[in-house]
PDB file of C-alpha atoms in Angstrom:
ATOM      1  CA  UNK A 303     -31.277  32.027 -11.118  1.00  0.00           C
ATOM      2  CA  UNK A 304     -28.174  30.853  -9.289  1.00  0.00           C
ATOM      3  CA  UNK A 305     -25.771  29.029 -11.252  1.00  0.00           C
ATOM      4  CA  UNK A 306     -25.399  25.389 -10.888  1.00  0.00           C
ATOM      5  CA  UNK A 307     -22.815  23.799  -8.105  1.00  0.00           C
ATOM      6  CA  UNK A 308     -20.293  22.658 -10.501  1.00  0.00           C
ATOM      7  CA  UNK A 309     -17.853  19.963  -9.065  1.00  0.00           C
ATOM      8  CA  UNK A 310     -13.838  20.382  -9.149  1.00  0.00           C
ATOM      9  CA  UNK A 311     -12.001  18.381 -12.691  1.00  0.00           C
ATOM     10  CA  UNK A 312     -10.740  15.552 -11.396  1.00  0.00           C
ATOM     11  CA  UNK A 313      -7.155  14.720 -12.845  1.00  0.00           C
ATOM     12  CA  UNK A 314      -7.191  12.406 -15.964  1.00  0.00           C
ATOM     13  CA  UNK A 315      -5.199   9.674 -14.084  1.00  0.00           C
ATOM     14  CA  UNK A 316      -3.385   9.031 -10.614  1.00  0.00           C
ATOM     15  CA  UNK A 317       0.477  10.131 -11.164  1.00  0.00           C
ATOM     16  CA  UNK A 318       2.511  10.011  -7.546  1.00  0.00           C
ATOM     17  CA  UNK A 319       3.951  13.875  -6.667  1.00  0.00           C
ATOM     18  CA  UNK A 320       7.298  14.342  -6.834  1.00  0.00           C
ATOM     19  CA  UNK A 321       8.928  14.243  -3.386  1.00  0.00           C
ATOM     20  CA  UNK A 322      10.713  16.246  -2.212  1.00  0.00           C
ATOM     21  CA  UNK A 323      14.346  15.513  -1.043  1.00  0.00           C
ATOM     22  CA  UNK A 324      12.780  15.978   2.424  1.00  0.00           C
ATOM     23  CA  UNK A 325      10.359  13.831   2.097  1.00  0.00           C
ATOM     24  CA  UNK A 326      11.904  10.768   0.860  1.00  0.00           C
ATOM     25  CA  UNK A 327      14.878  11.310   3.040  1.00  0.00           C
ATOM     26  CA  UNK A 328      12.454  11.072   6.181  1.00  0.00           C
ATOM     27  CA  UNK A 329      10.744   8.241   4.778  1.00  0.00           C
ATOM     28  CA  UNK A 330      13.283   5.570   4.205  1.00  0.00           C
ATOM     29  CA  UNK A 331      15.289   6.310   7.681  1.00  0.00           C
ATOM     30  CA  UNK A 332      18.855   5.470   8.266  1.00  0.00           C
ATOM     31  CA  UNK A 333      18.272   2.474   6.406  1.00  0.00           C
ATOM     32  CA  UNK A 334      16.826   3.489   3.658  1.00  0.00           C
ATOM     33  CA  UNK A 335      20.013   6.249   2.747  1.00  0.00           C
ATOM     34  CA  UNK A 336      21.617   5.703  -0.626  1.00  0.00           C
ATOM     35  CA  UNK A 337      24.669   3.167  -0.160  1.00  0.00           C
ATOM     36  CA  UNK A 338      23.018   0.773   2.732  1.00  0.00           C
ATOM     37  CA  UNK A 339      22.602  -1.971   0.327  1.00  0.00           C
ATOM     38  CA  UNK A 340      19.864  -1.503  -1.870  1.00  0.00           C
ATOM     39  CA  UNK A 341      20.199  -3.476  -4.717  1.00  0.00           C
ATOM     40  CA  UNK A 342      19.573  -2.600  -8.325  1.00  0.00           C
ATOM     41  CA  UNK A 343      17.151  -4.190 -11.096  1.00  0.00           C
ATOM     42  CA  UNK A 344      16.275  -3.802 -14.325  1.00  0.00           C
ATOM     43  CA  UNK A 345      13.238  -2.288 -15.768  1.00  0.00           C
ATOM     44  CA  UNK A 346      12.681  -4.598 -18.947  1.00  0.00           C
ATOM     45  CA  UNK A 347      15.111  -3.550 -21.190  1.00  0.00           C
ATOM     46  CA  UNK A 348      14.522   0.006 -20.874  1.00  0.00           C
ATOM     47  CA  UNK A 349      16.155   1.155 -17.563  1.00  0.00           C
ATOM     48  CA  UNK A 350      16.392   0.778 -14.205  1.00  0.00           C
ATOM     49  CA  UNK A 351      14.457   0.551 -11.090  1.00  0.00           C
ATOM     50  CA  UNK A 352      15.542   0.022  -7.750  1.00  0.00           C
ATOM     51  CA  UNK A 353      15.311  -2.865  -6.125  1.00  0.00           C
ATOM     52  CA  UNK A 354      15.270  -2.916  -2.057  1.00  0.00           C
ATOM     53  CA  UNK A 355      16.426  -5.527   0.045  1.00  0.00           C
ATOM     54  CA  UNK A 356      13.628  -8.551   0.145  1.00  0.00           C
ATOM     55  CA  UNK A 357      12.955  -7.196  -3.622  1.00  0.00           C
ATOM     56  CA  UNK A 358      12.250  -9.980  -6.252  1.00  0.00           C
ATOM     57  CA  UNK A 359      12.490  -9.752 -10.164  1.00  0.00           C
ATOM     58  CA  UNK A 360       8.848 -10.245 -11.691  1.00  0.00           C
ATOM     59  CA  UNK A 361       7.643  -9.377 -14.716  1.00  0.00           C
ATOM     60  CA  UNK A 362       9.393  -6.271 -16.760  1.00  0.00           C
ATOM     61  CA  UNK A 363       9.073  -3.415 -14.631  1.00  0.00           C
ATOM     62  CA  UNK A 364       7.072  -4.580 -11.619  1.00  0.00           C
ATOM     63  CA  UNK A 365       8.706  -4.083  -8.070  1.00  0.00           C
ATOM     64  CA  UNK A 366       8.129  -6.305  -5.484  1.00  0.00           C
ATOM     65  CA  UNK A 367       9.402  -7.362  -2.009  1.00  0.00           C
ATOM     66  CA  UNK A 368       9.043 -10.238  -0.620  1.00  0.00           C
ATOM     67  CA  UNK A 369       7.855 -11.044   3.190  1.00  0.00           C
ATOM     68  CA  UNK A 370      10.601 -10.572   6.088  1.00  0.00           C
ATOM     69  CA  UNK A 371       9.486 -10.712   9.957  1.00  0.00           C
ATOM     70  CA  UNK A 372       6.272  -8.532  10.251  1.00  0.00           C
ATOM     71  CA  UNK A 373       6.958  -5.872   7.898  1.00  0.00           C
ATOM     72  CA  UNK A 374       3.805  -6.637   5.633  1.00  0.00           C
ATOM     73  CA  UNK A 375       3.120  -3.023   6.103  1.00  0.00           C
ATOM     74  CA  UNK A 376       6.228  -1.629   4.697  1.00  0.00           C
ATOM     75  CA  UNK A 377       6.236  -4.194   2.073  1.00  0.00           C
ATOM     76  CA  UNK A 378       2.681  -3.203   0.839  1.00  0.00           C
ATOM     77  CA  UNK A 379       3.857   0.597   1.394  1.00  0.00           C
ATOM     78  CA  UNK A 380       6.689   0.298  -0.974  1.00  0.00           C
ATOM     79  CA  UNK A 381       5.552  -1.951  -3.255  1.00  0.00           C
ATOM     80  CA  UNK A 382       2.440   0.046  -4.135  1.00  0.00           C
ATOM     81  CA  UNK A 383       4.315   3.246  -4.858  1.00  0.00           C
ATOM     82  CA  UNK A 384       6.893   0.791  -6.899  1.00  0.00           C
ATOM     83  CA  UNK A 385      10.043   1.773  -4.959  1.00  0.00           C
ATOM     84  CA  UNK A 386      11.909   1.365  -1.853  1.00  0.00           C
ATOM     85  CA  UNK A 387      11.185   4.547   0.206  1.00  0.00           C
ATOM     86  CA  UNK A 388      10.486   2.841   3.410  1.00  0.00           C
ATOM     87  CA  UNK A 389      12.410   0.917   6.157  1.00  0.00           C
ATOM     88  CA  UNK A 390      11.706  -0.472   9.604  1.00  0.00           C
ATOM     89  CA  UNK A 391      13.648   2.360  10.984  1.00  0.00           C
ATOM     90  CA  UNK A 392      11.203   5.080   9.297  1.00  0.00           C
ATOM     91  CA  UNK A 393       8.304   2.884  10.363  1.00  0.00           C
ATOM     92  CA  UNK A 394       9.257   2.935  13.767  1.00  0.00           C
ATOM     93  CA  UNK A 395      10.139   7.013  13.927  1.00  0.00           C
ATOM     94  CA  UNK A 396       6.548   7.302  12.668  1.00  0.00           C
ATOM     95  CA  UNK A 397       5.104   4.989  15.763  1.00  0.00           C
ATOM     96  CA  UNK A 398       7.151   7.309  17.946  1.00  0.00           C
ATOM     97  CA  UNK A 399       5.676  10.364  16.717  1.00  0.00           C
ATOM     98  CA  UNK A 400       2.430   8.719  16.701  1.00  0.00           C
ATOM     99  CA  UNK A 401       2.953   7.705  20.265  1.00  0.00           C
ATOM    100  CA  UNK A 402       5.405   9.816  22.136  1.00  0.00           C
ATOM    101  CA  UNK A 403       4.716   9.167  25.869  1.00  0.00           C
ATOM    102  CA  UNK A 404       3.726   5.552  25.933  1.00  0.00           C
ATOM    103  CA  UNK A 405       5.925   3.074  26.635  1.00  0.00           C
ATOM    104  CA  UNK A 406       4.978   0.533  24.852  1.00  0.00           C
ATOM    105  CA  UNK A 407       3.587   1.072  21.806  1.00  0.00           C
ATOM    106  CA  UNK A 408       0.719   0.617  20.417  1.00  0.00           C
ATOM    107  CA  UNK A 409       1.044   1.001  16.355  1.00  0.00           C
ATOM    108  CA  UNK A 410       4.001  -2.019  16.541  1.00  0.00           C
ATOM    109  CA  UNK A 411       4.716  -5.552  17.962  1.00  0.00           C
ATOM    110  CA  UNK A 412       6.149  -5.354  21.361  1.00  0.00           C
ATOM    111  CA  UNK A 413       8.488  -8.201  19.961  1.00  0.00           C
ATOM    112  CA  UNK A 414      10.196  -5.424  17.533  1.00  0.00           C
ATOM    113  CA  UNK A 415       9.179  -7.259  14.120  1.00  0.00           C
ATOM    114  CA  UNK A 416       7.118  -4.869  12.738  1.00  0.00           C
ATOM    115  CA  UNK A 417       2.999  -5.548  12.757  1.00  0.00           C
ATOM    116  CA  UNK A 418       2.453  -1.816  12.100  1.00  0.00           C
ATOM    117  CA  UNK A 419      -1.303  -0.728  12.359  1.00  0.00           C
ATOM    118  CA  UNK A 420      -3.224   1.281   9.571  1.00  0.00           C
ATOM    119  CA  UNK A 421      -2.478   4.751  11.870  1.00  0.00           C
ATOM    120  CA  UNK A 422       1.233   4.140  10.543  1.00  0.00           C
ATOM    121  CA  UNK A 423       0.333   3.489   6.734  1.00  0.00           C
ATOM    122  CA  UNK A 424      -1.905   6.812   7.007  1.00  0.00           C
ATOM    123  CA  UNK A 425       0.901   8.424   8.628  1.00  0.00           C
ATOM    124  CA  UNK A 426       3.767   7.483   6.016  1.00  0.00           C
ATOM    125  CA  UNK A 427       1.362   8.346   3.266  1.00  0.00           C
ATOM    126  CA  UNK A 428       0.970  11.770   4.358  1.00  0.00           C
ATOM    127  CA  UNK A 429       4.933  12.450   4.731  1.00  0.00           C
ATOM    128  CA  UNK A 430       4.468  11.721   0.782  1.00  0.00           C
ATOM    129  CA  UNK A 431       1.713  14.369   0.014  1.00  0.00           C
ATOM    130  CA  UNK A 432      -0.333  10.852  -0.198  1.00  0.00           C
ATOM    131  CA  UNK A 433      -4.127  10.307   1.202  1.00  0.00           C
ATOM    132  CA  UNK A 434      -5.163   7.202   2.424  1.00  0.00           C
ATOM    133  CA  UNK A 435      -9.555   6.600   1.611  1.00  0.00           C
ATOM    134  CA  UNK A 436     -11.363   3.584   3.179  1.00  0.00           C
ATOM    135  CA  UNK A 437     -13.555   2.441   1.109  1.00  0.00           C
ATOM    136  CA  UNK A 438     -17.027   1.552   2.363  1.00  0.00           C
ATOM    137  CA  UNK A 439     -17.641  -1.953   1.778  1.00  0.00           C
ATOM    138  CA  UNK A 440     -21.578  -0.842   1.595  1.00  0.00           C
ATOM    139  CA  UNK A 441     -20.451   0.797  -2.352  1.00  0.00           C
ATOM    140  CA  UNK A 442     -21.115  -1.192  -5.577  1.00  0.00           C
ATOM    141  CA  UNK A 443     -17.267  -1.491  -6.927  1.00  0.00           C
ATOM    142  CA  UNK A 444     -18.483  -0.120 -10.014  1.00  0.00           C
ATOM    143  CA  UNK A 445     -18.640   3.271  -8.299  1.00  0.00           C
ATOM    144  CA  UNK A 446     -14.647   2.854  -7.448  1.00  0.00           C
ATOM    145  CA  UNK A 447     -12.578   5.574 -10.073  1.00  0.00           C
ATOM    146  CA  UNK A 448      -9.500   3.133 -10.854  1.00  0.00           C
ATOM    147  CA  UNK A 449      -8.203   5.379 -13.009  1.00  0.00           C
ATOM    148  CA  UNK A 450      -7.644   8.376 -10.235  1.00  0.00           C
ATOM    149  CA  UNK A 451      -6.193   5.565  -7.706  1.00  0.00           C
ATOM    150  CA  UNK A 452      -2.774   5.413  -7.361  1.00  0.00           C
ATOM    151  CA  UNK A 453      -2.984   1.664  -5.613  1.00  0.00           C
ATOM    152  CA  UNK A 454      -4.813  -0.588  -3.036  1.00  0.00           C
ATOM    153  CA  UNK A 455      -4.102  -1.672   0.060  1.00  0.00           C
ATOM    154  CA  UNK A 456      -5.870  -4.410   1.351  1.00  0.00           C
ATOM    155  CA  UNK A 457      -5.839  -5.951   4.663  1.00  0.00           C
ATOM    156  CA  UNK A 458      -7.404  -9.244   5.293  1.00  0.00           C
ATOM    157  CA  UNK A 459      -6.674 -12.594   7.371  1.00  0.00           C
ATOM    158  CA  UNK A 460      -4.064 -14.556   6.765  1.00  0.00           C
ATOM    159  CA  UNK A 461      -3.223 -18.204   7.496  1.00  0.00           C
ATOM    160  CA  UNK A 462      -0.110 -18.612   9.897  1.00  0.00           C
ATOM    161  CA  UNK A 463       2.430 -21.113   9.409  1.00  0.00           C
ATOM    162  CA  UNK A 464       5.273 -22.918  11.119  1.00  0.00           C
ATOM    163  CA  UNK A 465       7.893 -24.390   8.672  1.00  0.00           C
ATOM    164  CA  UNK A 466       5.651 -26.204   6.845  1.00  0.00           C
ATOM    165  CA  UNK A 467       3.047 -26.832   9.331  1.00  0.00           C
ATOM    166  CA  UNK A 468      -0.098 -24.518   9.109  1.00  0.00           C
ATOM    167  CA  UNK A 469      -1.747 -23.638  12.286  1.00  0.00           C
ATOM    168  CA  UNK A 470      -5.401 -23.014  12.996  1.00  0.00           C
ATOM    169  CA  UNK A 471      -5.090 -19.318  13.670  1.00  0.00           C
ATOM    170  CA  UNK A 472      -5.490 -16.003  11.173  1.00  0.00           C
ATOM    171  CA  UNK A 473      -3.512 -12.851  11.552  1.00  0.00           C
ATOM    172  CA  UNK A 474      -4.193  -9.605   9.545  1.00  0.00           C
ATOM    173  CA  UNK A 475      -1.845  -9.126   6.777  1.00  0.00           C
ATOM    174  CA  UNK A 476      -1.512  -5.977   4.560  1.00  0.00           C
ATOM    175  CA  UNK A 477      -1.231  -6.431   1.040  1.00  0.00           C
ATOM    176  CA  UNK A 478      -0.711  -4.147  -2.254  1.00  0.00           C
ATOM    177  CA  UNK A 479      -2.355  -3.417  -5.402  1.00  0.00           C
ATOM    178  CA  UNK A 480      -0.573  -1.640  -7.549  1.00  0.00           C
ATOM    179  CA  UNK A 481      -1.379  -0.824 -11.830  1.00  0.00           C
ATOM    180  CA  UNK A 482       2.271  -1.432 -13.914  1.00  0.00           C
ATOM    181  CA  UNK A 483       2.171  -0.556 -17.631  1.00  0.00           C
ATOM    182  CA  UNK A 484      -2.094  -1.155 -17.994  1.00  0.00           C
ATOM    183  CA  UNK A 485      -1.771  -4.253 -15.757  1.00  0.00           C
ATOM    184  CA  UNK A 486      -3.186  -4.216 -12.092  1.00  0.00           C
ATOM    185  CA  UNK A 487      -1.375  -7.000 -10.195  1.00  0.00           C
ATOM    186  CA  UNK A 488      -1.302  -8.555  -6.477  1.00  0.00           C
ATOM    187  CA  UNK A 489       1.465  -7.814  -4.745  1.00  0.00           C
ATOM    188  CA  UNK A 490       1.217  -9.666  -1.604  1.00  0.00           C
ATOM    189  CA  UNK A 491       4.986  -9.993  -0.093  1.00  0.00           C
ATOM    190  CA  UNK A 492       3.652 -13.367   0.975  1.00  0.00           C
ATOM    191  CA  UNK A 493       4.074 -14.364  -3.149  1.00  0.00           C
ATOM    192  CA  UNK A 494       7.129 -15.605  -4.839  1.00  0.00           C
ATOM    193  CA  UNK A 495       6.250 -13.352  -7.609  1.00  0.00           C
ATOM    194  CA  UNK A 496       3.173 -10.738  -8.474  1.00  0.00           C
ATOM    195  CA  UNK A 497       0.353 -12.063  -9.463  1.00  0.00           C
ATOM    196  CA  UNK A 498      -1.428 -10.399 -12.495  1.00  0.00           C
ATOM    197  CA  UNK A 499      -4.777  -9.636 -12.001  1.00  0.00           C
ATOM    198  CA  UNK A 500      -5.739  -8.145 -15.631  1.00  0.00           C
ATOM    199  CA  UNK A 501      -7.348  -5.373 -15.982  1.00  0.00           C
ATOM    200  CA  UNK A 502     -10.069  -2.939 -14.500  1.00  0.00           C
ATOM    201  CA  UNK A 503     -12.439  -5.765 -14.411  1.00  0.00           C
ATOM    202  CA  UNK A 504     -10.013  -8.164 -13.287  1.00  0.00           C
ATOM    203  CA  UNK A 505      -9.123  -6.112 -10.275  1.00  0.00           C
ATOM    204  CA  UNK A 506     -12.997  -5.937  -9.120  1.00  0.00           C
ATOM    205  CA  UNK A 507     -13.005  -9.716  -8.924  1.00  0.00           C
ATOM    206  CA  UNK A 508      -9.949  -9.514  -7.213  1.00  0.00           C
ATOM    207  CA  UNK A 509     -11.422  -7.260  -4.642  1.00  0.00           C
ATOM    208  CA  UNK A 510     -15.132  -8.365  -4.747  1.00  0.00           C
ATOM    209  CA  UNK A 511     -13.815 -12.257  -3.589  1.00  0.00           C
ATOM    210  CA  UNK A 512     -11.921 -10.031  -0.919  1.00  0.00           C
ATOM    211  CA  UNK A 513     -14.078  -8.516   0.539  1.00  0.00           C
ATOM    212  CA  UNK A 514     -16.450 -11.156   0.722  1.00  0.00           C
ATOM    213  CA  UNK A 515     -14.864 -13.235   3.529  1.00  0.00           C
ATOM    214  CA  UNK A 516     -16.628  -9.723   5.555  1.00  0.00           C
ATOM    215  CA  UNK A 517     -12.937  -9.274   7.668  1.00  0.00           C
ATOM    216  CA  UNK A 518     -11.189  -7.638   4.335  1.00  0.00           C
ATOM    217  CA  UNK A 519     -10.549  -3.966   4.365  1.00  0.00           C
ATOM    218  CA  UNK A 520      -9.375  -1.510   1.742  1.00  0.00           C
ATOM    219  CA  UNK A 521      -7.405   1.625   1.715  1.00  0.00           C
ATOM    220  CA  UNK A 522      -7.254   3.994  -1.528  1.00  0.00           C
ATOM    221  CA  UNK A 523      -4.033   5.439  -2.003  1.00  0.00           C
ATOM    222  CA  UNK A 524      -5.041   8.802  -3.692  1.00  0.00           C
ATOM    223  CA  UNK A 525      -3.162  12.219  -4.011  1.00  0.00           C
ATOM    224  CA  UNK A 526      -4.661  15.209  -2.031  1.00  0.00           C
ATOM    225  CA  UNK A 527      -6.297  16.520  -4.737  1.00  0.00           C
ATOM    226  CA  UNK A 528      -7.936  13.657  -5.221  1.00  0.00           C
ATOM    227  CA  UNK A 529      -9.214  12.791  -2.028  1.00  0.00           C
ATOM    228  CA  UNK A 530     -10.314  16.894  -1.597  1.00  0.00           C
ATOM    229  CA  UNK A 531     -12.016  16.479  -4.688  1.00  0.00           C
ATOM    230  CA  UNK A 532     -14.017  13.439  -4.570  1.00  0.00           C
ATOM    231  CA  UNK A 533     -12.596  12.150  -7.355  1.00  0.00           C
ATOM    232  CA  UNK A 534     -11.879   8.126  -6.242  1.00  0.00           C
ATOM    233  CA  UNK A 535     -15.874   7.612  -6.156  1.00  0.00           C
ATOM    234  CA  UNK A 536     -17.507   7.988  -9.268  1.00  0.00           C
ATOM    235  CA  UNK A 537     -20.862   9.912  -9.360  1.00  0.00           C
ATOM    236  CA  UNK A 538     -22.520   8.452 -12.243  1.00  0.00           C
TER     237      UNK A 538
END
């Protein structure tokens, strides 16, 4: 009898590849280089972590930046791989690449401020050795493999203010899960600070109040091997 299809071993857990000097260097830009600025944090008591322009201290050892312009998308890039290694600059080298003939492009505002579209996220990802997964909204979040997910990122309306006035109007904004130390937590740039979410469980109810206002989509930010293998999506 033929032997039975056995399915690839899925990592224990989701660790981020090491890049390459190469890689990083094309994903922060000119302004991501070493010496433009970037600011330096601690890490608890136990070290240090780098801490990026718009970057604000939270709790021990969780990065997070903080909404400037449009860049929602870079924010939610960096802060769910816990480090600066994106700037507007890379962002808009990638839109270029994406789009080389067209004049005005279509993965950015025309205004310059950022509002980069998912076909940019995917893009940086990949630079890393990353995989971006939609997740189908039509799955029980019970079949989502936390443990082989690197982070989330969600994007979902968002209420648009002036000053202190809110307007009637929703914009899509892209926002970041992201596990620190056993703790998932929101990392929405819109938020003074991260919000902690708890654990497994608490990041279902997270997502399942998310993607019930139907407009909320989410990206899995997986390694290659774990998006060739299957292994975000439990089987049973």
């Amino acid at each position: 009898m033929p032997g039975a299809v056995v399915r690839p071993a899925c990592p224990v857990s989701a660790e981020l590849p090491a890049l390459h000097s190469e890689s990083r260097a094309a994903a922060q830009g000119d302004a991501g280089a070493p010496g433009s600025g970037e600011q330096r944090g601690r890490r608890g008591a136990e070290g240090g972590m780098s801490q990026g322009p718009g970057a604000q201290p939270g709790p021990p050892s969780v990065y997070h930046e903080r909404q400037r312009l449009e860049l929602c998308a870079i924010h939610a890039l960096n802060n769910v791989l816990q480090q600066r290694l994106f700037s507007q600059e890379a962002a808009d080298e990638i839109c270029k690449r994406l789009a080389p003939d067209c004049r005005l492009n279509p993965h950015r505002s025309l205004l310059g401020t950022g509002n980069y579209d998912v076909n940019v996220i995917m893009a940086a990802l990949q630079g890393l050795g990353l995989a971006a997964v939609w997740w189908d909204q039509r799955r029980p979040l019970s079949q989502l493999a936390l443990p082989q997910v690197l982070g989330l990122i969600l994007n979902l309306p968002s209420p648009v203010s002036l000053g202190l006035l809110s307007l009637p109007l929703r914009r899509r904004h892209w926002v970041a899960l992201r596990q620190v130390d056993g703790v998932y937590y929101n990392l929405d740039s819109k938020l003074r600070a991260p919000e902690a979410l708890g654990d497994e469980d608490g990041v279902r109810a997270f997502l399942a109040a998310a993607l019930a206002q139907d407009l909320c989509q989410v990206l899995l930010v997986v390694t290659k091997e774990v998006e060739e293998k299957g292994c975000w999506l439990r089987t049973h």
